[in-house]
mmCIF file of C-alpha atoms and ligand atoms in Angstrom:
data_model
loop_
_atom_site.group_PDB
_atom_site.id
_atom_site.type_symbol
_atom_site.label_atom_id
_atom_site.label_comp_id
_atom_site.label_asym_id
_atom_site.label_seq_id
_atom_site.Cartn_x
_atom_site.Cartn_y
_atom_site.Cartn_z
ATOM 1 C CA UNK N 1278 99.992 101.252 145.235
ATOM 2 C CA UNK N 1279 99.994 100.883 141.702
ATOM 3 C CA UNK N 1280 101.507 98.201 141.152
ATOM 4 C CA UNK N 1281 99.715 96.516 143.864
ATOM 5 C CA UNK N 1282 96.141 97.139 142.277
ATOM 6 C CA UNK N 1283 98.012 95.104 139.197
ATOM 7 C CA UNK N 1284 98.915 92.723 141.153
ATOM 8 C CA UNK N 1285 95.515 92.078 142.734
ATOM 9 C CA UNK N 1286 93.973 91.917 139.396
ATOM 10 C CA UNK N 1287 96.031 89.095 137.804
ATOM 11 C CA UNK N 1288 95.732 87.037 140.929
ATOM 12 C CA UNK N 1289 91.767 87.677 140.757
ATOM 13 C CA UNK N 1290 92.180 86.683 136.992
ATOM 14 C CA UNK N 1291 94.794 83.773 138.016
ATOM 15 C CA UNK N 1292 92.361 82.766 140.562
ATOM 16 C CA UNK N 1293 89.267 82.668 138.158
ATOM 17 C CA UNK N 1294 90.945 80.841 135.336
ATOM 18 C CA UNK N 1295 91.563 77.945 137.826
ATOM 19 C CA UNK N 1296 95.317 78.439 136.976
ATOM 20 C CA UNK N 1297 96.925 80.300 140.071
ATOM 21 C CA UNK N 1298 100.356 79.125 141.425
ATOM 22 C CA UNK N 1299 101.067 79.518 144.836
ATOM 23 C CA UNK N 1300 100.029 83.277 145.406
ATOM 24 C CA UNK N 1301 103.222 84.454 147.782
ATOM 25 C CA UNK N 1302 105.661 83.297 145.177
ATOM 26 C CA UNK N 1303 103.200 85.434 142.306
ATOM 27 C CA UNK N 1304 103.162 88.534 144.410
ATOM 28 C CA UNK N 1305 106.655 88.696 144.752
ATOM 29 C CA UNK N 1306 107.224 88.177 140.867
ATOM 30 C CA UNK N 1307 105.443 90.705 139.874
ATOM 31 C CA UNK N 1308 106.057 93.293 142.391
ATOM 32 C CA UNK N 1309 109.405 93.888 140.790
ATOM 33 C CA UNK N 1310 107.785 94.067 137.670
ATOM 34 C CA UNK N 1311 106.968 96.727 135.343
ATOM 35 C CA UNK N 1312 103.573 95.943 134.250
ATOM 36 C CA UNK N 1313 103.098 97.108 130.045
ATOM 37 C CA UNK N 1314 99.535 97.302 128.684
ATOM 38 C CA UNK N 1315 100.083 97.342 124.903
ATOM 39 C CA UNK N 1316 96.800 97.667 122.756
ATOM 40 C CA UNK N 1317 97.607 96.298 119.499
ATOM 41 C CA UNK N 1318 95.706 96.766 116.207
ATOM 42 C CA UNK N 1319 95.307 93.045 115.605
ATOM 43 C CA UNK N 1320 96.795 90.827 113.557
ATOM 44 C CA UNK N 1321 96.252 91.846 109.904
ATOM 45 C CA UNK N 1322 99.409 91.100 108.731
ATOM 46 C CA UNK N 1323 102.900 89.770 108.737
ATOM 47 C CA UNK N 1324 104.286 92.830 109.865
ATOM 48 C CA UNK N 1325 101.376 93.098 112.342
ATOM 49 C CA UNK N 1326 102.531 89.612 113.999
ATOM 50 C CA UNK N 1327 106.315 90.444 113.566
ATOM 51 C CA UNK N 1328 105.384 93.213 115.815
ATOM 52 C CA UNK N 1329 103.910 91.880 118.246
ATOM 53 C CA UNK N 1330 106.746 88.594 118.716
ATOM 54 C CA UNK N 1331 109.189 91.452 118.914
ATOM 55 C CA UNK N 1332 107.253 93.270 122.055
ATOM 56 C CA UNK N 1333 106.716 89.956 123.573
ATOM 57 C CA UNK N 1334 110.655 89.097 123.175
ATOM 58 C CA UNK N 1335 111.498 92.535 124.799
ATOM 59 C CA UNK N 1336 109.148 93.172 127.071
ATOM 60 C CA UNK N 1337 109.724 89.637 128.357
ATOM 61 C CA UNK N 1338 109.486 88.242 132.205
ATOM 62 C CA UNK N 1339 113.030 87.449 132.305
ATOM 63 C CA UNK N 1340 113.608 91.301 131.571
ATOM 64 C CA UNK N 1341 111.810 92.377 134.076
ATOM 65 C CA UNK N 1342 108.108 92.824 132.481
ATOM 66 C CA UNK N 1343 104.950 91.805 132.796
ATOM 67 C CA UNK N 1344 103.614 92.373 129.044
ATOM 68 C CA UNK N 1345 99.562 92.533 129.203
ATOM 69 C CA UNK N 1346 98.554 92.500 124.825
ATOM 70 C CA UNK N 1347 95.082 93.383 123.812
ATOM 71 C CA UNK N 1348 94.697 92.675 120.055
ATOM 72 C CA UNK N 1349 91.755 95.164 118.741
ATOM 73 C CA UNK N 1350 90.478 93.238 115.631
ATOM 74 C CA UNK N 1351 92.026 96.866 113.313
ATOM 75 C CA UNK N 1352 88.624 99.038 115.241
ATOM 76 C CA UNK N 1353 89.576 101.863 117.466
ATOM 77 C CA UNK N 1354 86.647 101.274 119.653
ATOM 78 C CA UNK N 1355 88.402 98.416 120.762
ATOM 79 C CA UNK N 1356 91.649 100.213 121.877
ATOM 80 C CA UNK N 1357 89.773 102.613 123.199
ATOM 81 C CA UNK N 1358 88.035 100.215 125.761
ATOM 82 C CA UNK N 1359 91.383 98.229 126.669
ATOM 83 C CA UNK N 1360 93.509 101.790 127.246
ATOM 84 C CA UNK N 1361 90.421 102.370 129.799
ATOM 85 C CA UNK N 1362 91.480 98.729 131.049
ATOM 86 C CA UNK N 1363 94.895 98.984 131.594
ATOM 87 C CA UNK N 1364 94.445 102.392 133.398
ATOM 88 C CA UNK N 1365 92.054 100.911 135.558
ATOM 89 C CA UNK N 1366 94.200 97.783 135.985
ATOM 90 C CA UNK N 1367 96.992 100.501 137.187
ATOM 91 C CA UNK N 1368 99.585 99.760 134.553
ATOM 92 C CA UNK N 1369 103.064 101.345 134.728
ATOM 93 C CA UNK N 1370 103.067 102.149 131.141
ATOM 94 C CA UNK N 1371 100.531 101.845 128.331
ATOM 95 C CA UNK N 1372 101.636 101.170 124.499
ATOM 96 C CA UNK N 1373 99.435 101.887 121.821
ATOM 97 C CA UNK N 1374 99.693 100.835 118.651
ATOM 98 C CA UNK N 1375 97.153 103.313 116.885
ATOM 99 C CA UNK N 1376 94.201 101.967 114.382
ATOM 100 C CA UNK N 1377 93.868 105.505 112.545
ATOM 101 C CA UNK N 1378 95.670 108.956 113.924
ATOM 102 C CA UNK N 1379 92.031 110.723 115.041
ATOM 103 C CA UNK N 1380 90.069 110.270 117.868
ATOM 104 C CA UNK N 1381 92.382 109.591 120.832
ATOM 105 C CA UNK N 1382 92.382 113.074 122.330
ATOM 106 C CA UNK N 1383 90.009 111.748 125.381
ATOM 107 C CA UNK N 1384 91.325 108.279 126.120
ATOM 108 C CA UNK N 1385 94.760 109.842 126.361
ATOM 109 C CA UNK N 1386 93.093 112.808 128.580
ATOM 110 C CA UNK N 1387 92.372 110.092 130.969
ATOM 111 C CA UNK N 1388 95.604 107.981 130.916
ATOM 112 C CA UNK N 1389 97.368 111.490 131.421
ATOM 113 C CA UNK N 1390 94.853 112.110 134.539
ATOM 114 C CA UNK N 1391 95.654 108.867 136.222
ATOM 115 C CA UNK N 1392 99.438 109.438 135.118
ATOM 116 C CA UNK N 1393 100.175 106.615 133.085
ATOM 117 C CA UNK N 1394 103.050 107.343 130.926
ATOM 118 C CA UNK N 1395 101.757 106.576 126.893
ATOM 119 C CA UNK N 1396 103.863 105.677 124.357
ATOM 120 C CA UNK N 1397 103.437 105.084 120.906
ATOM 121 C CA UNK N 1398 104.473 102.943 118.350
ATOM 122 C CA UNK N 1399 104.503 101.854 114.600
ATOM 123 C CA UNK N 1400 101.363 104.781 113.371
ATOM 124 C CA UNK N 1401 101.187 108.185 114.414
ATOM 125 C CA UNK N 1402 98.472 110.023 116.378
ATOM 126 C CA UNK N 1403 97.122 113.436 115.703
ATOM 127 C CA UNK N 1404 96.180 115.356 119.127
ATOM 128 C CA UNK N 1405 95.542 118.222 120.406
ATOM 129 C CA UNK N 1406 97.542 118.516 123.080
ATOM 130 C CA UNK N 1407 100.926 116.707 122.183
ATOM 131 C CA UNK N 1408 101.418 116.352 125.948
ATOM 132 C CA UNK N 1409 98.820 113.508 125.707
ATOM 133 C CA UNK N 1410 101.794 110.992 124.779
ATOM 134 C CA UNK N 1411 105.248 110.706 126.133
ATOM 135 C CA UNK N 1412 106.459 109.803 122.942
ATOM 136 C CA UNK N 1413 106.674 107.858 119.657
ATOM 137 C CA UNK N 1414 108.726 105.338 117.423
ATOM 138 C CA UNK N 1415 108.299 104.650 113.989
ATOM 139 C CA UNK N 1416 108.644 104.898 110.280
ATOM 140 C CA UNK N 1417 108.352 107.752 108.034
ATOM 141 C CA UNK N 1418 105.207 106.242 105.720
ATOM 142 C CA UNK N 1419 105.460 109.374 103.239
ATOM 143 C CA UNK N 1420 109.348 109.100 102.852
ATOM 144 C CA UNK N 1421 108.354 105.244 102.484
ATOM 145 C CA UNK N 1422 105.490 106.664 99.403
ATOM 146 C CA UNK N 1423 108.382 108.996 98.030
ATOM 147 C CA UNK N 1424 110.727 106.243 97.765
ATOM 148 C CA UNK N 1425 108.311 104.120 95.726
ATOM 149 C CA UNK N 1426 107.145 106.725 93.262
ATOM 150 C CA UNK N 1427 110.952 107.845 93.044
ATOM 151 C CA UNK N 1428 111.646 103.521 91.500
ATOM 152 C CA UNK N 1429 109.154 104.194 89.462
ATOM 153 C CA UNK N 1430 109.977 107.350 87.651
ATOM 154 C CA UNK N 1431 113.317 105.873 87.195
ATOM 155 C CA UNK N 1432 111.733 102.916 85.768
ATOM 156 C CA UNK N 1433 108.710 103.640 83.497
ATOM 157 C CA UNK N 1434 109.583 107.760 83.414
ATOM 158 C CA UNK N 1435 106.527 109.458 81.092
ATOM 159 C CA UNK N 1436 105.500 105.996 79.576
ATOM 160 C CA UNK N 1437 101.935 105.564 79.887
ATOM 161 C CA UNK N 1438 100.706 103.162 82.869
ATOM 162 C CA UNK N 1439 97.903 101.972 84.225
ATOM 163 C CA UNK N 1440 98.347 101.602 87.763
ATOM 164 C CA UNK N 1441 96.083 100.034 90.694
ATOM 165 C CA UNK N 1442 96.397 101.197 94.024
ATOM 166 C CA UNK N 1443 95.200 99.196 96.665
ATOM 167 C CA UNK N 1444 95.239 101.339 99.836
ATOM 168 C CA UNK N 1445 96.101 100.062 103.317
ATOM 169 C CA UNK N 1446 93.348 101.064 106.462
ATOM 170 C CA UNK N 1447 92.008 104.485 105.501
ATOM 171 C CA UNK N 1448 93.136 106.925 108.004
ATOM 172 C CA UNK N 1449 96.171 105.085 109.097
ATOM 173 C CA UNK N 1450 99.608 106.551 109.047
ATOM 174 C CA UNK N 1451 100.769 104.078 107.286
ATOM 175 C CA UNK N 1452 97.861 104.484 104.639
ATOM 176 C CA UNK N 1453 98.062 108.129 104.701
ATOM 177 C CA UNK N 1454 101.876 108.485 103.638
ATOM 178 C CA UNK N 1455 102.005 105.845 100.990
ATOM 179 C CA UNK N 1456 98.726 107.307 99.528
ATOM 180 C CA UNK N 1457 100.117 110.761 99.541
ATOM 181 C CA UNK N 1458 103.645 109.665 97.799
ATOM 182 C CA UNK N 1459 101.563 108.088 95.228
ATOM 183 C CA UNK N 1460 99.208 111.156 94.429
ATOM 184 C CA UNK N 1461 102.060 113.111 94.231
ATOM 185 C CA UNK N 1462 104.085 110.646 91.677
ATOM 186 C CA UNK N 1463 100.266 111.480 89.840
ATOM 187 C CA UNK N 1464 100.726 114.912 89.725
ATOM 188 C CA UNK N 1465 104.014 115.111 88.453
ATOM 189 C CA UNK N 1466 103.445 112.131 85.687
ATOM 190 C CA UNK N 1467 100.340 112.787 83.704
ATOM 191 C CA UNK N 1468 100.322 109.843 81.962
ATOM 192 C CA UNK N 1469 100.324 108.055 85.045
ATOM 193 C CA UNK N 1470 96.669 106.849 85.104
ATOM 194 C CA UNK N 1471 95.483 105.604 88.275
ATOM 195 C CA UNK N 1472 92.211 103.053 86.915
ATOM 196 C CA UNK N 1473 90.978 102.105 90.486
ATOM 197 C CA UNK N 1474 91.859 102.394 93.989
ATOM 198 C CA UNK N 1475 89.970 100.907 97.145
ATOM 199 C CA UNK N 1476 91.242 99.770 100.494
ATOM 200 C CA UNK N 1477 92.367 96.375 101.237
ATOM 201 C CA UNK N 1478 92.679 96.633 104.529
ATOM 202 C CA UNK N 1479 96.201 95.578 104.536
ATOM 203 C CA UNK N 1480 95.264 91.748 104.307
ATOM 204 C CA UNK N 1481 96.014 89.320 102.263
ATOM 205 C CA UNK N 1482 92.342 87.656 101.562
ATOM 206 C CA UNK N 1483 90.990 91.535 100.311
ATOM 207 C CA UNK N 1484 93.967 92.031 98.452
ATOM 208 C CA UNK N 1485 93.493 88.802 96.490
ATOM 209 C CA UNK N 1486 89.270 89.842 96.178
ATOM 210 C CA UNK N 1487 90.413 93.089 94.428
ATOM 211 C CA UNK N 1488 92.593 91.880 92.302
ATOM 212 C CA UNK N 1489 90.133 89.158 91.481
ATOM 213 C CA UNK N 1490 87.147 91.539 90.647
ATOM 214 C CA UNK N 1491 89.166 93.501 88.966
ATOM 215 C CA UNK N 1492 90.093 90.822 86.292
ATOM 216 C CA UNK N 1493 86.867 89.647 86.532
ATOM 217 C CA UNK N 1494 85.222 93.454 85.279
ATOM 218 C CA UNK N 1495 88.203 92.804 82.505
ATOM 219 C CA UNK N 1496 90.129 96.334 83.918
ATOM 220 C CA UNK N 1497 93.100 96.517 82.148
ATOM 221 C CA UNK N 1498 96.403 97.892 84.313
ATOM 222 C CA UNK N 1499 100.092 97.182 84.330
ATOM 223 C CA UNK N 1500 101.387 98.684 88.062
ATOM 224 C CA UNK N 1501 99.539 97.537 91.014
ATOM 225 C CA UNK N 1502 100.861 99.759 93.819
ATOM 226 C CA UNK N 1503 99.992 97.655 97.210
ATOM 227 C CA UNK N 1504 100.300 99.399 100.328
ATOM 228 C CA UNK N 1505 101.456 96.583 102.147
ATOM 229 C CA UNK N 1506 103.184 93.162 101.472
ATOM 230 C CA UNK N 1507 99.865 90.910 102.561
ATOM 231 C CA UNK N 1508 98.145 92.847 100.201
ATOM 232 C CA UNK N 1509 100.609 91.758 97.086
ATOM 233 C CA UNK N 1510 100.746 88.274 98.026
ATOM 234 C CA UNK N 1511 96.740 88.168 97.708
ATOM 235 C CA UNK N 1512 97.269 90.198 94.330
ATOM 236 C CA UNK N 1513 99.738 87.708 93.107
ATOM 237 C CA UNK N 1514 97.451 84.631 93.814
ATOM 238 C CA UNK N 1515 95.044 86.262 92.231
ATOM 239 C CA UNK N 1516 97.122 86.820 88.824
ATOM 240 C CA UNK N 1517 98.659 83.605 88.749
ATOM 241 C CA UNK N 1518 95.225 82.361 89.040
ATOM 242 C CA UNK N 1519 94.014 84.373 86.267
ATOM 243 C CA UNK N 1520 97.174 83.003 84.080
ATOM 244 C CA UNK N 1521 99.184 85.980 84.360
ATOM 245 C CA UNK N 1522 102.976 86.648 85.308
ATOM 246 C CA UNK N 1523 103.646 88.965 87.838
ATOM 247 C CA UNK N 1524 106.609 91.013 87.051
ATOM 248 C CA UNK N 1525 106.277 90.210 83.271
ATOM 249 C CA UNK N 1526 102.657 91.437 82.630
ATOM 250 C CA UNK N 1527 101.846 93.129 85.732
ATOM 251 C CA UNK N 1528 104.901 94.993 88.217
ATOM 252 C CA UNK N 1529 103.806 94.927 91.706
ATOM 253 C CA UNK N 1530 105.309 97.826 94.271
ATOM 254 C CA UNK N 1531 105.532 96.190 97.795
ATOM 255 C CA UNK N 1532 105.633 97.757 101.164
ATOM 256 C CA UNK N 1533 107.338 95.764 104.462
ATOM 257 C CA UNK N 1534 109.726 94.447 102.772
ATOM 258 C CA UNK N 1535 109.398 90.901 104.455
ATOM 259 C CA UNK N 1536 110.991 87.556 104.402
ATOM 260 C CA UNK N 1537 108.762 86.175 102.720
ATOM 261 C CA UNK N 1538 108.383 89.287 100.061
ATOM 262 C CA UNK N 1539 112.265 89.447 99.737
ATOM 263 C CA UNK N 1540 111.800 86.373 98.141
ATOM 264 C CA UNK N 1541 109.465 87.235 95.569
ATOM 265 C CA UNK N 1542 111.517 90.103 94.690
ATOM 266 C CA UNK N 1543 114.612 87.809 94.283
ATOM 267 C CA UNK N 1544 112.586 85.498 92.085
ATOM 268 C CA UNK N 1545 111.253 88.871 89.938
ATOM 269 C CA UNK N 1546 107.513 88.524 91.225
ATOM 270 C CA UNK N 1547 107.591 91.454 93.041
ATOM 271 C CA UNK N 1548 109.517 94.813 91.757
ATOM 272 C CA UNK N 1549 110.243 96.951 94.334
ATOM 273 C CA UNK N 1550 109.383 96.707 98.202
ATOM 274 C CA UNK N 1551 110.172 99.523 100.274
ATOM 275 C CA UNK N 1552 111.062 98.105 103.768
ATOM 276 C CA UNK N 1553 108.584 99.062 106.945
ATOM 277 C CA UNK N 1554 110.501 97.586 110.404
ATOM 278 C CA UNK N 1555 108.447 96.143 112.720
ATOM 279 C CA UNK N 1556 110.740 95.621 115.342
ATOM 280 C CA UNK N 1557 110.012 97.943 118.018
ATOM 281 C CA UNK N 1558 109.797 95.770 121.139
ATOM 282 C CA UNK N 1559 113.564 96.436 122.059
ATOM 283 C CA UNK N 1560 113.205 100.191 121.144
ATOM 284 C CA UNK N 1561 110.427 100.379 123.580
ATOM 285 C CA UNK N 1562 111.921 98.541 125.912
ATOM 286 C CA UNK N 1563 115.193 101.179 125.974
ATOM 287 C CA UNK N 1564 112.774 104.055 126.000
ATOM 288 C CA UNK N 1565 110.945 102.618 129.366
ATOM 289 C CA UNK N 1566 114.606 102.267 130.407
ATOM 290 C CA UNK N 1567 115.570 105.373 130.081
ATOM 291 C CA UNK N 1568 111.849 106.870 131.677
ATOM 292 C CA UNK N 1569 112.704 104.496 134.433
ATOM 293 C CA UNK N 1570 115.694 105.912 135.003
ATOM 294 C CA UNK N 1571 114.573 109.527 135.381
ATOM 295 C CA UNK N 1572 115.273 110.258 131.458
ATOM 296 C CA UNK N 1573 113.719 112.042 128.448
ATOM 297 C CA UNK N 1574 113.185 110.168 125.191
ATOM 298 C CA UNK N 1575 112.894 112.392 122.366
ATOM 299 C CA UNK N 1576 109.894 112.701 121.448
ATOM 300 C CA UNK N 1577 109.448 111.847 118.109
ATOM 301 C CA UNK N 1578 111.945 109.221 116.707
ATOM 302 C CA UNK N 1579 111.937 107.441 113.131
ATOM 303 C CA UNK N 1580 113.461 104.571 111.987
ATOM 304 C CA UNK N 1581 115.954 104.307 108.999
ATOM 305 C CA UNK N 1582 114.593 101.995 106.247
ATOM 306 C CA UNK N 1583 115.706 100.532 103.301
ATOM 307 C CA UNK N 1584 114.239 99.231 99.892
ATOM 308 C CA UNK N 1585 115.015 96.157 97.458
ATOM 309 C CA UNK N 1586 114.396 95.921 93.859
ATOM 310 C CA UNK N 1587 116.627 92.553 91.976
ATOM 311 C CA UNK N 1588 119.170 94.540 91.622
ATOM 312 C CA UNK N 1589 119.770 95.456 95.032
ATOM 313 C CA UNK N 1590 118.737 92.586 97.170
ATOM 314 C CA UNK N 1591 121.252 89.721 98.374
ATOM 315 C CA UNK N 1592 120.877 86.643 100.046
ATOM 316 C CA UNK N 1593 122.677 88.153 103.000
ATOM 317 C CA UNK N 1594 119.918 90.736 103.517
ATOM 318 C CA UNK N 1595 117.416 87.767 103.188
ATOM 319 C CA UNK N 1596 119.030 85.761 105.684
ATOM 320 C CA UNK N 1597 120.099 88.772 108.507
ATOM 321 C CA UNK N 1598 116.132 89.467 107.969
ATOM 322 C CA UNK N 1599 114.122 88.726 111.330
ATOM 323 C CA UNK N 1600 110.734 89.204 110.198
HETATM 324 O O1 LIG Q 1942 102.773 98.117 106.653
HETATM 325 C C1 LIG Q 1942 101.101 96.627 107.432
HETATM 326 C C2 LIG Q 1942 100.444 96.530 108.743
HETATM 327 O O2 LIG Q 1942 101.330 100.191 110.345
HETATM 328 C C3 LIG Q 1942 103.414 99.946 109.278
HETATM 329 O O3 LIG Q 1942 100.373 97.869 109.199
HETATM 330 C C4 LIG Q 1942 102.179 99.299 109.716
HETATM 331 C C5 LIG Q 1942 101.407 98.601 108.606
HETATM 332 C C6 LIG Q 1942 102.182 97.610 107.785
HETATM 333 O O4 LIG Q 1942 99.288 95.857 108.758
HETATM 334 O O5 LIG Q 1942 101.567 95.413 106.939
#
């Protein structure tokens, strides 16, 4: 019944966009289909786009799905609205991709009531009732903030630095854990002196307007810590820019751990990146496997990560990278 309300609706939709192929041969397509909502944050990043490519590789027609992506420009309203979509659109299974981990308690309450199966991925939720989600996959964004502050102990110890933190989407998990590896690197290192800190928004064109102002109010630092890779590319424009060397006169901390960041850390730009995997669209696609076929996924799983400084990354890593 379900799936037949789905169906129904992309015909209707087909049928409106002037774009319909011959309805009988649709129907039967995506009868056999397990139709995925997946509310997305948006599109903020590199990472955010790897993401997305990878659920659109696995959750593909020829496997068997019918992927339906609603990117929510990074505000929660948004997902909100299209998780009240899919469950009215009668969706087999919804995947969220969570703005910040508060305020999902209803929505969920309602995708539970009309029992659609919710699973998330990449950031973590914080609900009331854990029975609100079937489960989630992801990283481990404190053990990702530990890992940074642990290269740089090693590498500036009790020397005095002056360190910039530019802070992902406040109230994100992936925000939350780097911020809180940080504060506690602070704690332990009182000569550690954090001169500014402000969100980003984990894009390249605020990370670059930070960095800019800042040289601009003549702050002196040496450490920017940048909660995601997007973030340090804008900061590096904005150094280079301003005549300065990354790596020489200012050592940049990286999160992702991308291509495109793996190269800046070969050529020295970048110190340290602590790698963040987007590719979840085959992991989802095992756990709806399994649920299909009567199983349990545990319900909390996290992804092993890595992280590169020169000394450590290869050209093999670079090249076996798919994001
Ligand atoms: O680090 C950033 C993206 O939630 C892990 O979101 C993700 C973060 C990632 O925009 O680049």
């Amino acid at each position: 019944m379900k799936r037949m309300m789905i169906l129904l609706c992309i015909l209707a939709a087909l049928l409106l966009t002037g774009c319909a192929p011959t309805p009988a041969a649709d129907v039967e397509t995506y009868e056999d289909m397990i139709v995925v909502g997946f509310s997305q944050v948006g599109a903020e990043s590199d990472w955010r786009n790897a993401n997305t490519r990878s659920m659109q590789q696995a959750l593909s027609e020829a496997n068997g799905y019918r992927l339906i992506i609603d990117d929510a420009q990074q505000k929660q309203e948004r997902q909100i609205t299209a998780i009240r979509n899919f469950i009215h659109q009668g969706v087999d299974y919804i995947v969220l991709a969570p703005t910040t981990e508060k305020g999902w308690d209803t929505v969920l309450a309602e995708a539970k009531a009309a029992g659609v199966p919710v699973i998330i991925v990449d950031r973590m939720i914080e609900v009331e009732d854990d029975s609100l989600f079937t489960c989630w996959i992801g990283s481990d964004f404190r053990k990702e903030g530990d890992n940074a502050v642990r290269w740089m102990s090693r590498h500036f110890g009790d020397e005095p630095i002056r360190i910039v933190h530019l802070q992902g989407n406040i109230g994100s998990s992936a925000q939350l854990g780097r911020t809180q590896g940080l504060d506690a690197g602070l704690d332990e290192h009182p000569a550690w002196k954090l001169v500014y800190r402000n969100t980003g928004d984990f894009t390249q064109a605020k990370g670059q307007e930070l960095v800019e102002a800042l040289l601009a109010r003549k702050i002196g630092f040496d450490v920017i810590y940048s909660e995601n890779d997007n973030m340090a590319y804008g900061a590096i424009d904005a150094l280079k820019n301003a005549g300065l060397v990354p790596g020489r006169d200012v050592t940049i901390i990286s999160f992702d751990a991308s291509r495109a960041a793996l190269e800046m850390v070969m050529q020295g730009e970048i110190s340290y990146d602590v790698e963040c995997n987007p590719l979840h669209g085959p992991r989802v696609q095992a756990i709806i496997e399994k649920l299909e076929a009567g199983g349990k996924p545990p319900k909390l799983t996290y992804v092993e990560e890595s992280a590169f400084d020169a000394a450590t990354i290869t050209r093999e890593i670079m090249d076996g990278r798919g994001y």
